[in-house]
Amino acid sequence: MLDDIFEDSWAYQEIIEKGRQKGLEEGREEGRHEGLIQALLAIVETHFPTLMPQAASLVERVHDPLRLQHLIVLLTLAQSTEEAYDTLRTWSNSTNAL
């Protein structure tokens, strides 16, 4: 009976709603991050398959979605495997320095 009263209170409902919203936001962010990783790896696999090990290693260390977006843009602009390799190497070195 006391549990029912507590669960029906506005304070309890407010706490539950805030928890749900935080969970949804974290889920969206995690999904966005995973989507960016998949996009980056698909670009590398399609255009520069020999660079997959380097790309896979790098994406494990990049957690900022904006950095991943920037890297995707740079890789789509790469005109050769060498240019893509240089991009991945530069980003890998800058990520190691963080």
Short mmCIF file of N, CA and C in Angstrom, two decimals:
data_model
loop_
_atom_site.label_atom_id
_atom_site.label_comp_id
_atom_site.label_asym_id
_atom_site.label_seq_id
_atom_site.Cartn_x
_atom_site.Cartn_y
_atom_site.Cartn_z
N MET A 1 0.82 -1.20 0.00
CA MET A 1 0.00 0.00 0.00
C MET A 1 0.86 1.25 0.00
N LEU A 2 1.88 1.27 0.87
CA LEU A 2 2.77 2.43 0.94
C LEU A 2 3.54 2.59 -0.37
N ASP A 3 3.92 1.44 -0.99
CA ASP A 3 4.61 1.49 -2.28
C ASP A 3 3.74 2.15 -3.33
N ASP A 4 2.46 1.84 -3.34
CA ASP A 4 1.53 2.43 -4.31
C ASP A 4 1.44 3.94 -4.14
N ILE A 5 1.37 4.38 -2.91
CA ILE A 5 1.30 5.82 -2.64
C ILE A 5 2.58 6.50 -3.13
N PHE A 6 3.73 5.88 -2.85
CA PHE A 6 5.01 6.45 -3.26
C PHE A 6 5.11 6.50 -4.78
N GLU A 7 4.76 5.39 -5.45
CA GLU A 7 4.87 5.33 -6.90
C GLU A 7 3.90 6.27 -7.61
N ASP A 8 2.81 6.63 -6.96
CA ASP A 8 1.85 7.55 -7.54
C ASP A 8 2.20 9.02 -7.28
N SER A 9 3.20 9.27 -6.45
CA SER A 9 3.55 10.65 -6.10
C SER A 9 4.16 11.37 -7.30
N TRP A 10 3.98 12.68 -7.35
CA TRP A 10 4.54 13.48 -8.44
C TRP A 10 6.06 13.44 -8.43
N ALA A 11 6.67 13.37 -7.24
CA ALA A 11 8.13 13.35 -7.16
C ALA A 11 8.68 12.07 -7.77
N TYR A 12 8.06 10.95 -7.46
CA TYR A 12 8.50 9.67 -8.01
C TYR A 12 8.34 9.69 -9.53
N GLN A 13 7.20 10.15 -10.01
CA GLN A 13 6.95 10.21 -11.44
C GLN A 13 7.95 11.12 -12.16
N GLU A 14 8.30 12.23 -11.51
CA GLU A 14 9.29 13.16 -12.08
C GLU A 14 10.66 12.49 -12.19
N ILE A 15 11.05 11.78 -11.16
CA ILE A 15 12.35 11.07 -11.17
C ILE A 15 12.36 10.02 -12.27
N ILE A 16 11.30 9.27 -12.39
CA ILE A 16 11.21 8.23 -13.42
C ILE A 16 11.28 8.85 -14.82
N GLU A 17 10.56 9.94 -15.03
CA GLU A 17 10.55 10.60 -16.35
C GLU A 17 11.93 11.14 -16.70
N LYS A 18 12.61 11.75 -15.75
CA LYS A 18 13.97 12.26 -16.00
C LYS A 18 14.91 11.12 -16.35
N GLY A 19 14.76 10.01 -15.66
CA GLY A 19 15.59 8.84 -15.95
C GLY A 19 15.34 8.30 -17.34
N ARG A 20 14.08 8.26 -17.73
CA ARG A 20 13.73 7.80 -19.09
C ARG A 20 14.34 8.71 -20.15
N GLN A 21 14.19 10.00 -19.95
CA GLN A 21 14.70 10.96 -20.93
C GLN A 21 16.22 10.89 -21.03
N LYS A 22 16.88 10.74 -19.90
CA LYS A 22 18.34 10.63 -19.92
C LYS A 22 18.75 9.36 -20.65
N GLY A 23 18.04 8.27 -20.40
CA GLY A 23 18.33 7.01 -21.08
C GLY A 23 18.13 7.11 -22.58
N LEU A 24 17.05 7.77 -22.99
CA LEU A 24 16.80 7.96 -24.42
C LEU A 24 17.89 8.79 -25.07
N GLU A 25 18.29 9.86 -24.41
CA GLU A 25 19.34 10.73 -24.94
C GLU A 25 20.65 9.98 -25.08
N GLU A 26 21.01 9.22 -24.05
CA GLU A 26 22.25 8.44 -24.12
C GLU A 26 22.17 7.39 -25.22
N GLY A 27 21.01 6.78 -25.39
CA GLY A 27 20.83 5.79 -26.45
C GLY A 27 20.95 6.40 -27.83
N ARG A 28 20.37 7.59 -28.02
CA ARG A 28 20.49 8.28 -29.31
C ARG A 28 21.94 8.62 -29.60
N GLU A 29 22.65 9.10 -28.60
CA GLU A 29 24.05 9.48 -28.79
C GLU A 29 24.90 8.25 -29.12
N GLU A 30 24.65 7.17 -28.43
CA GLU A 30 25.39 5.94 -28.69
C GLU A 30 25.09 5.42 -30.10
N GLY A 31 23.82 5.49 -30.50
CA GLY A 31 23.45 5.07 -31.84
C GLY A 31 24.07 5.94 -32.91
N ARG A 32 24.12 7.22 -32.66
CA ARG A 32 24.75 8.15 -33.61
C ARG A 32 26.23 7.83 -33.77
N HIS A 33 26.90 7.59 -32.64
CA HIS A 33 28.32 7.26 -32.66
C HIS A 33 28.56 5.97 -33.44
N GLU A 34 27.75 4.98 -33.18
CA GLU A 34 27.89 3.70 -33.88
C GLU A 34 27.64 3.87 -35.38
N GLY A 35 26.66 4.68 -35.74
CA GLY A 35 26.38 4.94 -37.15
C GLY A 35 27.53 5.62 -37.86
N LEU A 36 28.17 6.56 -37.19
CA LEU A 36 29.33 7.24 -37.78
C LEU A 36 30.48 6.27 -37.97
N ILE A 37 30.70 5.41 -37.00
CA ILE A 37 31.76 4.40 -37.12
C ILE A 37 31.48 3.50 -38.33
N GLN A 38 30.25 3.03 -38.44
CA GLN A 38 29.89 2.15 -39.55
C GLN A 38 30.05 2.85 -40.89
N ALA A 39 29.68 4.13 -40.95
CA ALA A 39 29.84 4.90 -42.20
C ALA A 39 31.31 5.03 -42.57
N LEU A 40 32.13 5.37 -41.59
CA LEU A 40 33.56 5.53 -41.85
C LEU A 40 34.16 4.22 -42.34
N LEU A 41 33.84 3.14 -41.66
CA LEU A 41 34.40 1.84 -42.05
C LEU A 41 33.89 1.40 -43.42
N ALA A 42 32.66 1.72 -43.75
CA ALA A 42 32.11 1.37 -45.06
C ALA A 42 32.84 2.15 -46.17
N ILE A 43 33.15 3.40 -45.90
CA ILE A 43 33.89 4.21 -46.88
C ILE A 43 35.27 3.61 -47.11
N VAL A 44 35.94 3.30 -46.02
CA VAL A 44 37.29 2.74 -46.15
C VAL A 44 37.24 1.38 -46.84
N GLU A 45 36.30 0.54 -46.43
CA GLU A 45 36.20 -0.80 -47.04
C GLU A 45 35.91 -0.72 -48.53
N THR A 46 35.09 0.24 -48.93
CA THR A 46 34.72 0.37 -50.34
C THR A 46 35.83 0.96 -51.19
N HIS A 47 36.48 2.00 -50.68
CA HIS A 47 37.45 2.74 -51.50
C HIS A 47 38.91 2.42 -51.19
N PHE A 48 39.20 2.00 -49.95
CA PHE A 48 40.59 1.76 -49.55
C PHE A 48 40.67 0.50 -48.67
N PRO A 49 40.27 -0.66 -49.20
CA PRO A 49 40.15 -1.86 -48.37
C PRO A 49 41.44 -2.26 -47.66
N THR A 50 42.57 -1.92 -48.23
CA THR A 50 43.84 -2.29 -47.58
C THR A 50 44.07 -1.51 -46.29
N LEU A 51 43.29 -0.43 -46.08
CA LEU A 51 43.46 0.40 -44.89
C LEU A 51 42.48 0.05 -43.77
N MET A 52 41.72 -1.03 -43.93
CA MET A 52 40.74 -1.41 -42.90
C MET A 52 41.36 -1.62 -41.52
N PRO A 53 42.51 -2.28 -41.40
CA PRO A 53 43.07 -2.44 -40.05
C PRO A 53 43.36 -1.11 -39.36
N GLN A 54 43.93 -0.16 -40.11
CA GLN A 54 44.23 1.14 -39.54
C GLN A 54 42.95 1.88 -39.15
N ALA A 55 41.95 1.82 -40.02
CA ALA A 55 40.69 2.51 -39.73
C ALA A 55 39.99 1.89 -38.53
N ALA A 56 39.96 0.58 -38.46
CA ALA A 56 39.31 -0.10 -37.33
C ALA A 56 40.00 0.23 -36.02
N SER A 57 41.31 0.29 -36.05
CA SER A 57 42.06 0.64 -34.84
C SER A 57 41.78 2.08 -34.42
N LEU A 58 41.71 2.96 -35.38
CA LEU A 58 41.49 4.38 -35.08
C LEU A 58 40.10 4.63 -34.49
N VAL A 59 39.07 4.04 -35.08
CA VAL A 59 37.71 4.35 -34.61
C VAL A 59 37.46 3.87 -33.18
N GLU A 60 38.25 2.91 -32.72
CA GLU A 60 38.13 2.47 -31.33
C GLU A 60 38.53 3.56 -30.35
N ARG A 61 39.35 4.50 -30.82
CA ARG A 61 39.88 5.53 -29.93
C ARG A 61 39.21 6.89 -30.10
N VAL A 62 38.41 7.06 -31.14
CA VAL A 62 37.74 8.35 -31.38
C VAL A 62 36.32 8.27 -30.86
N HIS A 63 36.02 9.05 -29.83
CA HIS A 63 34.70 9.00 -29.21
C HIS A 63 33.87 10.26 -29.46
N ASP A 64 34.47 11.25 -30.07
CA ASP A 64 33.78 12.51 -30.35
C ASP A 64 33.11 12.43 -31.72
N PRO A 65 31.78 12.54 -31.78
CA PRO A 65 31.08 12.44 -33.07
C PRO A 65 31.54 13.49 -34.09
N LEU A 66 31.86 14.68 -33.63
CA LEU A 66 32.32 15.71 -34.58
C LEU A 66 33.65 15.34 -35.22
N ARG A 67 34.53 14.74 -34.44
CA ARG A 67 35.81 14.29 -35.01
C ARG A 67 35.58 13.17 -36.02
N LEU A 68 34.67 12.26 -35.71
CA LEU A 68 34.36 11.20 -36.66
C LEU A 68 33.77 11.76 -37.95
N GLN A 69 32.87 12.73 -37.84
CA GLN A 69 32.30 13.36 -39.03
C GLN A 69 33.39 14.02 -39.87
N HIS A 70 34.29 14.72 -39.23
CA HIS A 70 35.38 15.38 -39.95
C HIS A 70 36.24 14.34 -40.67
N LEU A 71 36.56 13.27 -39.98
CA LEU A 71 37.37 12.23 -40.59
C LEU A 71 36.65 11.59 -41.78
N ILE A 72 35.35 11.39 -41.68
CA ILE A 72 34.58 10.85 -42.80
C ILE A 72 34.69 11.77 -44.01
N VAL A 73 34.55 13.07 -43.78
CA VAL A 73 34.65 14.03 -44.88
C VAL A 73 36.04 13.95 -45.52
N LEU A 74 37.07 13.94 -44.71
CA LEU A 74 38.43 13.88 -45.26
C LEU A 74 38.67 12.60 -46.06
N LEU A 75 38.14 11.49 -45.57
CA LEU A 75 38.34 10.23 -46.30
C LEU A 75 37.55 10.20 -47.60
N THR A 76 36.39 10.83 -47.63
CA THR A 76 35.64 10.86 -48.89
C THR A 76 36.31 11.77 -49.91
N LEU A 77 37.10 12.70 -49.45
CA LEU A 77 37.81 13.60 -50.36
C LEU A 77 39.16 13.04 -50.82
N ALA A 78 39.63 11.99 -50.15
CA ALA A 78 40.93 11.41 -50.50
C ALA A 78 40.90 10.88 -51.94
N GLN A 79 41.93 11.23 -52.70
CA GLN A 79 42.00 10.85 -54.11
C GLN A 79 42.76 9.55 -54.34
N SER A 80 43.45 9.07 -53.31
CA SER A 80 44.24 7.85 -53.47
C SER A 80 44.35 7.13 -52.13
N THR A 81 44.80 5.90 -52.20
CA THR A 81 45.02 5.13 -50.97
C THR A 81 46.09 5.80 -50.12
N GLU A 82 47.10 6.35 -50.77
CA GLU A 82 48.17 7.02 -50.03
C GLU A 82 47.64 8.24 -49.27
N GLU A 83 46.78 8.98 -49.92
CA GLU A 83 46.19 10.16 -49.27
C GLU A 83 45.31 9.74 -48.09
N ALA A 84 44.53 8.70 -48.28
CA ALA A 84 43.69 8.19 -47.20
C ALA A 84 44.56 7.66 -46.06
N TYR A 85 45.65 6.97 -46.40
CA TYR A 85 46.57 6.46 -45.38
C TYR A 85 47.17 7.61 -44.58
N ASP A 86 47.61 8.65 -45.26
CA ASP A 86 48.17 9.82 -44.57
C ASP A 86 47.14 10.44 -43.63
N THR A 87 45.89 10.52 -44.07
CA THR A 87 44.83 11.07 -43.23
C THR A 87 44.65 10.21 -41.98
N LEU A 88 44.55 8.90 -42.15
CA LEU A 88 44.39 8.00 -41.01
C LEU A 88 45.59 8.07 -40.07
N ARG A 89 46.79 8.12 -40.64
CA ARG A 89 48.01 8.20 -39.81
C ARG A 89 48.05 9.50 -39.02
N THR A 90 47.72 10.61 -39.66
CA THR A 90 47.71 11.91 -38.97
C THR A 90 46.70 11.89 -37.84
N TRP A 91 45.50 11.39 -38.11
CA TRP A 91 44.47 11.34 -37.08
C TRP A 91 44.84 10.38 -35.97
N SER A 92 45.49 9.27 -36.35
CA SER A 92 45.89 8.31 -35.33
C SER A 92 46.93 8.94 -34.39
N ASN A 93 47.88 9.67 -34.97
CA ASN A 93 48.89 10.33 -34.15
C ASN A 93 48.28 11.40 -33.26
N SER A 94 47.32 12.16 -33.79
CA SER A 94 46.69 13.20 -32.97
C SER A 94 45.82 12.59 -31.88
N THR A 95 45.22 11.43 -32.15
CA THR A 95 44.40 10.75 -31.14
C THR A 95 45.29 10.19 -30.05
N ASN A 96 46.45 9.67 -30.41
CA ASN A 96 47.38 9.15 -29.41
C ASN A 96 47.89 10.26 -28.50
N ALA A 97 47.97 11.47 -29.04
CA ALA A 97 48.49 12.59 -28.26
C ALA A 97 47.46 13.13 -27.26
N LEU A 98 46.18 12.81 -27.46
CA LEU A 98 45.12 13.32 -26.58
C LEU A 98 45.15 12.66 -25.23
#
